[in-house]
XYZ file of C-alpha atoms in Angstrom:
417
model
C 65.175 60.646 123.956
C 64.256 57.049 124.791
C 60.800 58.231 125.850
C 60.368 60.144 122.595
C 61.472 57.180 120.533
C 59.166 54.849 122.437
C 56.222 57.260 121.999
C 56.741 57.496 118.234
C 57.160 53.734 117.902
C 54.014 53.098 119.954
C 52.059 55.493 117.745
C 53.034 53.557 114.628
C 52.034 50.308 116.320
C 48.656 51.782 117.279
C 47.883 52.663 113.662
C 48.259 48.997 112.767
C 51.851 48.712 111.494
C 53.943 45.671 112.195
C 56.908 45.810 114.564
C 59.390 45.809 111.635
C 57.802 48.767 109.865
C 57.218 50.550 113.140
C 60.953 50.401 114.000
C 61.945 51.479 110.496
C 59.559 54.416 110.337
C 60.438 55.462 113.896
C 64.142 55.669 113.044
C 63.347 57.504 109.796
C 61.041 59.961 111.568
C 63.580 60.740 114.296
C 66.367 61.144 111.748
C 64.237 63.533 109.710
C 63.336 65.316 112.937
C 67.025 65.868 113.731
C 67.584 67.202 110.211
C 64.559 69.527 110.468
C 65.745 70.754 113.881
C 69.194 71.339 112.410
C 67.695 73.331 109.532
C 65.595 75.308 112.002
C 68.657 76.162 114.077
C 70.469 77.087 110.858
C 67.601 79.428 109.940
C 67.581 81.019 113.417
C 71.354 81.561 113.508
C 71.556 82.982 109.983
C 68.345 84.946 109.628
C 67.795 86.135 113.185
C 70.930 85.958 115.340
C 73.312 86.904 112.494
C 71.000 89.756 111.428
C 71.050 91.088 115.013
C 74.838 90.820 115.123
C 75.113 92.731 111.825
C 72.938 95.570 113.149
C 74.966 95.774 116.363
C 78.223 95.837 114.400
C 76.983 98.548 112.046
C 75.975 100.756 114.970
C 79.193 100.257 116.951
C 81.957 102.861 116.788
C 84.811 100.351 116.635
C 86.315 99.242 113.336
C 87.581 95.764 114.139
C 84.071 94.269 114.296
C 83.306 95.736 110.856
C 86.363 93.932 109.529
C 85.219 90.652 111.133
C 81.842 91.136 109.484
C 83.418 91.928 106.118
C 85.604 88.805 106.297
C 82.478 86.717 107.114
C 83.753 85.482 110.483
C 80.273 85.683 112.020
C 78.674 84.067 108.961
C 81.074 81.119 109.117
C 80.569 80.722 112.862
C 76.828 80.366 112.214
C 77.566 77.151 110.290
C 78.732 75.402 113.468
C 75.477 75.389 115.460
C 73.345 73.264 113.055
C 75.976 70.571 112.690
C 76.416 70.335 116.469
C 72.700 69.441 116.705
C 73.363 66.413 114.493
C 76.586 65.496 116.334
C 74.975 65.384 119.763
C 71.475 64.332 118.665
C 72.291 61.156 116.721
C 73.836 59.243 119.699
C 70.811 60.092 121.824
C 68.340 58.801 119.252
C 70.177 55.683 118.091
C 72.217 54.357 121.020
C 71.687 50.795 119.802
C 73.526 51.476 116.490
C 77.126 52.371 117.412
C 78.449 51.802 113.886
C 75.893 54.215 112.424
C 76.625 56.741 115.178
C 80.349 56.452 114.556
C 79.921 56.975 110.793
C 77.711 60.057 111.248
C 79.915 61.579 113.931
C 83.017 60.975 111.834
C 81.460 62.850 108.915
C 80.293 65.629 111.241
C 83.738 66.041 112.801
C 85.334 66.231 109.354
C 82.772 68.877 108.428
C 83.574 70.779 111.632
C 87.303 70.616 110.886
C 86.647 72.009 107.407
C 84.596 74.918 108.738
C 87.046 75.419 111.587
C 89.812 75.965 109.027
C 87.621 78.461 107.162
C 86.868 80.323 110.416
C 90.552 80.513 111.353
C 91.326 81.657 107.793
C 88.751 84.471 108.113
C 90.171 85.466 111.505
C 93.705 85.612 110.077
C 92.547 87.767 107.173
C 90.758 90.044 109.633
C 93.913 90.283 111.729
C 95.854 91.394 108.666
C 93.193 93.982 107.764
C 93.220 95.362 111.321
C 97.026 95.499 111.351
C 97.106 97.337 108.012
C 95.271 100.250 109.658
C 98.379 101.006 111.722
C 101.148 103.225 110.324
C 103.784 100.551 110.907
C 101.953 98.192 108.522
C 103.370 99.941 105.442
C 106.922 99.443 106.681
C 106.492 95.953 108.107
C 103.610 94.127 106.359
C 102.585 90.782 107.876
C 100.542 89.448 104.981
C 103.316 87.029 103.995
C 103.443 85.570 107.498
C 99.646 85.381 107.616
C 99.713 83.378 104.400
C 102.263 80.974 105.888
C 99.961 80.388 108.870
C 97.005 79.922 106.484
C 98.908 77.236 104.600
C 99.756 75.480 107.866
C 96.127 75.700 109.037
C 94.787 74.125 105.839
C 97.541 71.511 105.864
C 96.703 70.615 109.462
C 92.984 70.503 108.586
C 93.639 68.062 105.743
C 95.774 65.894 108.038
C 93.052 65.899 110.699
C 90.398 64.917 108.174
C 92.551 62.032 106.902
C 93.266 60.977 110.477
C 89.536 60.946 111.287
C 88.709 59.082 108.102
C 91.418 56.436 108.671
C 90.986 56.243 112.474
C 94.660 57.115 112.897
C 96.348 59.700 115.082
C 97.762 62.861 113.539
C 101.239 61.990 114.824
C 101.069 58.736 112.844
C 100.349 60.665 109.648
C 103.020 63.243 110.432
C 105.580 60.469 110.798
C 104.693 59.285 107.323
C 105.102 62.762 105.873
C 108.837 62.639 106.467
C 109.249 60.611 103.286
C 107.311 63.237 101.338
C 109.521 66.152 102.379
C 111.186 66.377 98.985
C 107.800 66.435 97.270
C 106.554 69.217 99.539
C 109.782 71.174 98.958
C 109.129 70.962 95.228
C 105.421 71.830 95.464
C 105.934 74.736 97.866
C 109.207 75.946 96.351
C 107.858 79.384 95.445
C 106.207 79.773 98.828
C 109.420 78.878 100.676
C 111.493 81.201 98.500
C 108.880 83.914 98.967
C 108.897 83.432 102.739
C 112.687 83.698 102.911
C 112.621 86.758 100.644
C 109.820 88.330 102.689
C 111.809 87.926 105.900
C 114.884 89.505 104.305
C 112.858 92.420 102.894
C 111.177 92.991 106.251
C 114.365 92.816 108.335
C 116.362 94.992 105.933
C 113.403 97.338 105.254
C 113.993 96.989 101.525
C 110.439 97.763 100.437
C 107.138 98.680 101.985
C 103.626 99.424 100.794
C 103.521 102.830 99.114
C 107.147 102.732 97.915
C 107.837 103.710 94.329
C 110.129 101.063 92.827
C 111.563 100.391 89.398
C 112.380 96.803 88.413
C 113.545 96.835 84.767
C 113.796 93.038 84.536
C 110.111 92.704 85.469
C 108.843 95.766 83.528
C 107.642 97.245 86.812
C 107.712 100.977 87.492
C 105.212 102.235 90.024
C 103.910 102.067 93.577
C 103.763 98.915 95.700
C 100.151 98.197 96.622
C 100.523 94.740 98.166
C 103.251 92.539 99.638
C 102.267 88.883 100.009
C 104.055 85.604 100.641
C 105.142 84.982 97.049
C 104.651 88.262 95.241
C 104.855 92.025 95.384
C 102.142 93.821 93.411
C 103.197 97.053 91.722
C 100.703 99.485 90.207
C 102.501 101.058 87.268
C 101.993 104.660 86.199
C 99.675 103.539 83.409
C 97.517 101.831 86.092
C 98.502 98.347 84.966
C 99.450 95.862 87.687
C 102.773 94.027 87.583
C 103.232 91.037 89.888
C 106.882 90.648 90.859
C 108.105 87.466 92.638
C 109.383 88.372 96.113
C 112.634 86.494 95.646
C 113.287 88.431 92.403
C 113.705 91.596 94.483
C 116.203 89.863 96.766
C 118.150 87.957 94.124
C 118.140 90.769 91.547
C 118.485 94.544 91.558
C 115.785 97.178 91.694
C 115.506 100.896 92.371
C 113.562 102.214 95.350
C 112.658 105.906 95.166
C 111.730 106.158 98.846
C 114.894 108.131 99.628
C 113.899 110.782 97.119
C 110.347 110.912 98.461
C 111.564 111.349 102.032
C 114.221 113.910 101.114
C 113.801 117.633 100.686
C 113.377 117.495 96.934
C 113.308 115.563 93.705
C 116.382 115.708 91.539
C 116.532 117.307 88.123
C 119.531 116.356 86.002
C 119.117 117.471 82.421
C 121.287 119.147 79.794
C 120.922 121.810 77.115
C 123.048 120.981 74.068
C 124.876 124.112 72.907
C 126.164 124.375 69.348
C 129.929 124.813 69.834
C 130.262 127.035 66.762
C 128.124 129.680 68.487
C 130.521 130.125 71.426
C 132.494 133.390 71.251
C 134.147 136.103 73.319
C 131.832 138.840 74.567
C 132.094 142.163 72.755
C 131.590 145.505 74.486
C 128.101 145.687 72.977
C 127.233 142.269 74.337
C 128.504 143.186 77.804
C 126.441 146.385 77.835
C 123.383 144.332 76.957
C 124.127 141.791 79.705
C 124.460 144.582 82.287
C 120.769 145.260 81.834
C 119.834 141.742 83.020
C 118.807 141.982 86.666
C 120.048 138.558 87.709
C 123.610 139.000 86.422
C 124.038 142.798 86.471
C 126.360 142.761 89.488
C 128.219 139.742 88.164
C 128.917 141.396 84.798
C 130.049 144.649 86.418
C 132.341 142.920 88.889
C 133.654 140.423 86.374
C 134.503 143.013 83.721
C 136.234 145.167 86.346
C 138.245 142.200 87.570
C 139.268 141.184 84.044
C 140.139 144.758 83.114
C 142.373 145.097 86.166
C 144.054 141.786 85.406
C 144.756 142.614 81.754
C 145.958 146.159 82.570
C 148.333 144.888 85.231
C 149.894 142.462 82.776
C 149.851 144.918 79.852
C 147.934 142.519 77.641
C 147.902 143.247 73.906
C 144.197 143.902 73.279
C 144.519 143.704 69.479
C 144.510 139.911 69.621
C 141.271 138.602 71.276
C 142.921 135.478 72.686
C 145.383 137.484 74.734
C 144.563 137.934 78.385
C 141.249 137.153 79.975
C 137.850 137.742 78.399
C 134.276 136.791 79.158
C 132.439 134.391 76.837
C 128.772 134.239 76.007
C 128.620 130.620 77.191
C 130.227 131.429 80.557
C 127.854 134.359 81.028
C 124.865 132.217 80.094
C 126.020 129.562 82.568
C 126.163 132.174 85.329
C 122.713 133.423 84.315
C 121.308 129.889 84.697
C 122.978 129.556 88.096
C 121.416 132.796 89.329
C 118.076 131.939 87.793
C 117.959 128.636 89.679
C 119.061 130.272 92.942
C 116.204 132.734 92.677
C 113.569 130.223 91.618
C 111.034 129.642 94.388
C 110.482 125.975 93.468
C 114.176 125.037 93.667
C 115.402 123.700 97.013
C 118.340 125.913 97.906
C 119.393 123.653 100.796
C 120.394 120.925 98.360
C 122.910 121.013 95.517
C 122.310 123.614 92.815
C 124.885 123.357 90.035
C 125.365 124.187 86.350
C 128.329 122.540 84.660
C 129.874 121.664 81.312
C 130.021 118.044 80.249
C 132.600 116.778 77.751
C 131.887 118.003 74.194
C 130.290 115.505 71.849
C 129.296 115.350 68.192
C 125.957 116.810 69.328
C 127.518 119.913 70.857
C 128.604 120.751 74.380
C 126.114 119.661 77.069
C 125.339 122.354 79.640
C 123.964 120.282 82.519
C 121.588 121.595 85.164
C 121.701 119.724 88.458
C 119.244 120.778 91.176
C 116.335 119.579 93.296
C 112.711 120.557 92.959
C 110.857 121.214 96.214
C 107.809 119.548 94.718
C 108.135 115.756 94.581
C 104.746 114.844 93.136
C 105.282 113.674 89.583
C 102.836 115.937 87.730
C 103.964 119.119 89.493
C 107.625 118.108 89.313
C 107.406 117.714 85.540
C 105.592 121.059 85.223
C 108.306 122.878 87.207
C 111.069 121.227 85.226
C 109.387 122.087 81.918
C 108.814 125.694 83.002
C 112.487 126.179 83.831
C 113.735 124.714 80.564
C 111.121 126.596 78.530
C 112.534 129.818 79.897
C 116.168 128.868 79.387
C 115.685 127.610 75.835
C 113.947 130.869 74.951
C 116.844 132.786 76.550
C 119.673 131.067 74.657
C 119.508 133.366 71.610
C 119.758 136.458 73.815
C 123.303 135.328 74.645
C 123.961 134.766 70.923
C 124.185 131.030 71.415
C 122.447 128.294 69.482
C 120.921 125.071 70.718
C 122.262 122.093 68.811
C 119.702 120.239 66.722
C 120.299 117.746 63.945
C 119.180 118.921 60.502
C 115.518 118.411 59.738
C 113.581 118.332 56.498
C 112.833 122.030 57.015
C 116.575 122.804 57.194
C 117.205 120.893 53.984
C 114.467 122.807 52.183
C 115.931 126.098 53.380
C 119.325 125.152 52.006
C 117.803 124.589 48.576
C 116.433 128.136 48.358
């Protein structure tokens, strides 16, 4: 370098410049030369070496290098080479100017720290992307922990840059941060709460990516698509995105439908409201009609025989309908529903299948169906449920029952005729 500098300086002297201008132009020329060399290295690393790396990555069969490329790890690494040319070149060209060298190197080191933080950030993001390809990632996401490390990396980078700028050690600055603890606690309150909540959710396996949750207080009802340090993103059924604070799930209540999704079926719990004035004892004509129904033929035969034997044994007075035992149209309809559900191919027979009466209300007597659909996907589940109730509502009149419905304008018009 000394030889190069002397050669350039001698050239300027030979063209007739004074010693002052020769020194000035020599330093300027060498400085520009370092900058040009740095730009040339930058061009080579970005346009040639990086292009080769991209082609190699695209042709490789592994996935992790594609993720590194996507997160721009290689692109950010290419920023280091040009600045190293300046860092090591300046002291060689200007050994007689230590203050200038120190100023340039200080700026270069700060620049390197900045890009070092960006490179580590890209590597951490790549690590999270690689981890999310494993099945365990849905149950135990690490994005929250990655974000904590990212915060620490950037905080350390800022401290290093201040230390370089002030010519102080990092430990000196860290000692001074003790007085700012309360300020940092206030600034990073949400992050700290989110970290604590994330640890609790991970340890207790409260939620995971892909879970369907309902959080009424946050107007969230959908599938979890992301779990981060501070928030849980939920894609609602209308495709809107609700961002729920992580600590809200720990401090409040929410409903996780994972148990239903992992079980053998999805529950149906719905009632048909029966008009109580339509409930009556079965006549012989009604019983003969019910005996023609395939699902309850045996039940009607056996039940009528059992009741007949019971009433005969006790010499029940048949002239009064309330004496003895008799079948009702509601009881027969309830048995029909039970048999219908037991023979339905989309009803899980290994789980509870039940039809029961609920307490009568001013809207009639609720006849509740409680069973589990084999199909858990929402669209198909709703179709199965609708199909079952379509059939039963159309069957009600066959048992001479009526479904309760509050009077409508049509009913009022009919009354006026």
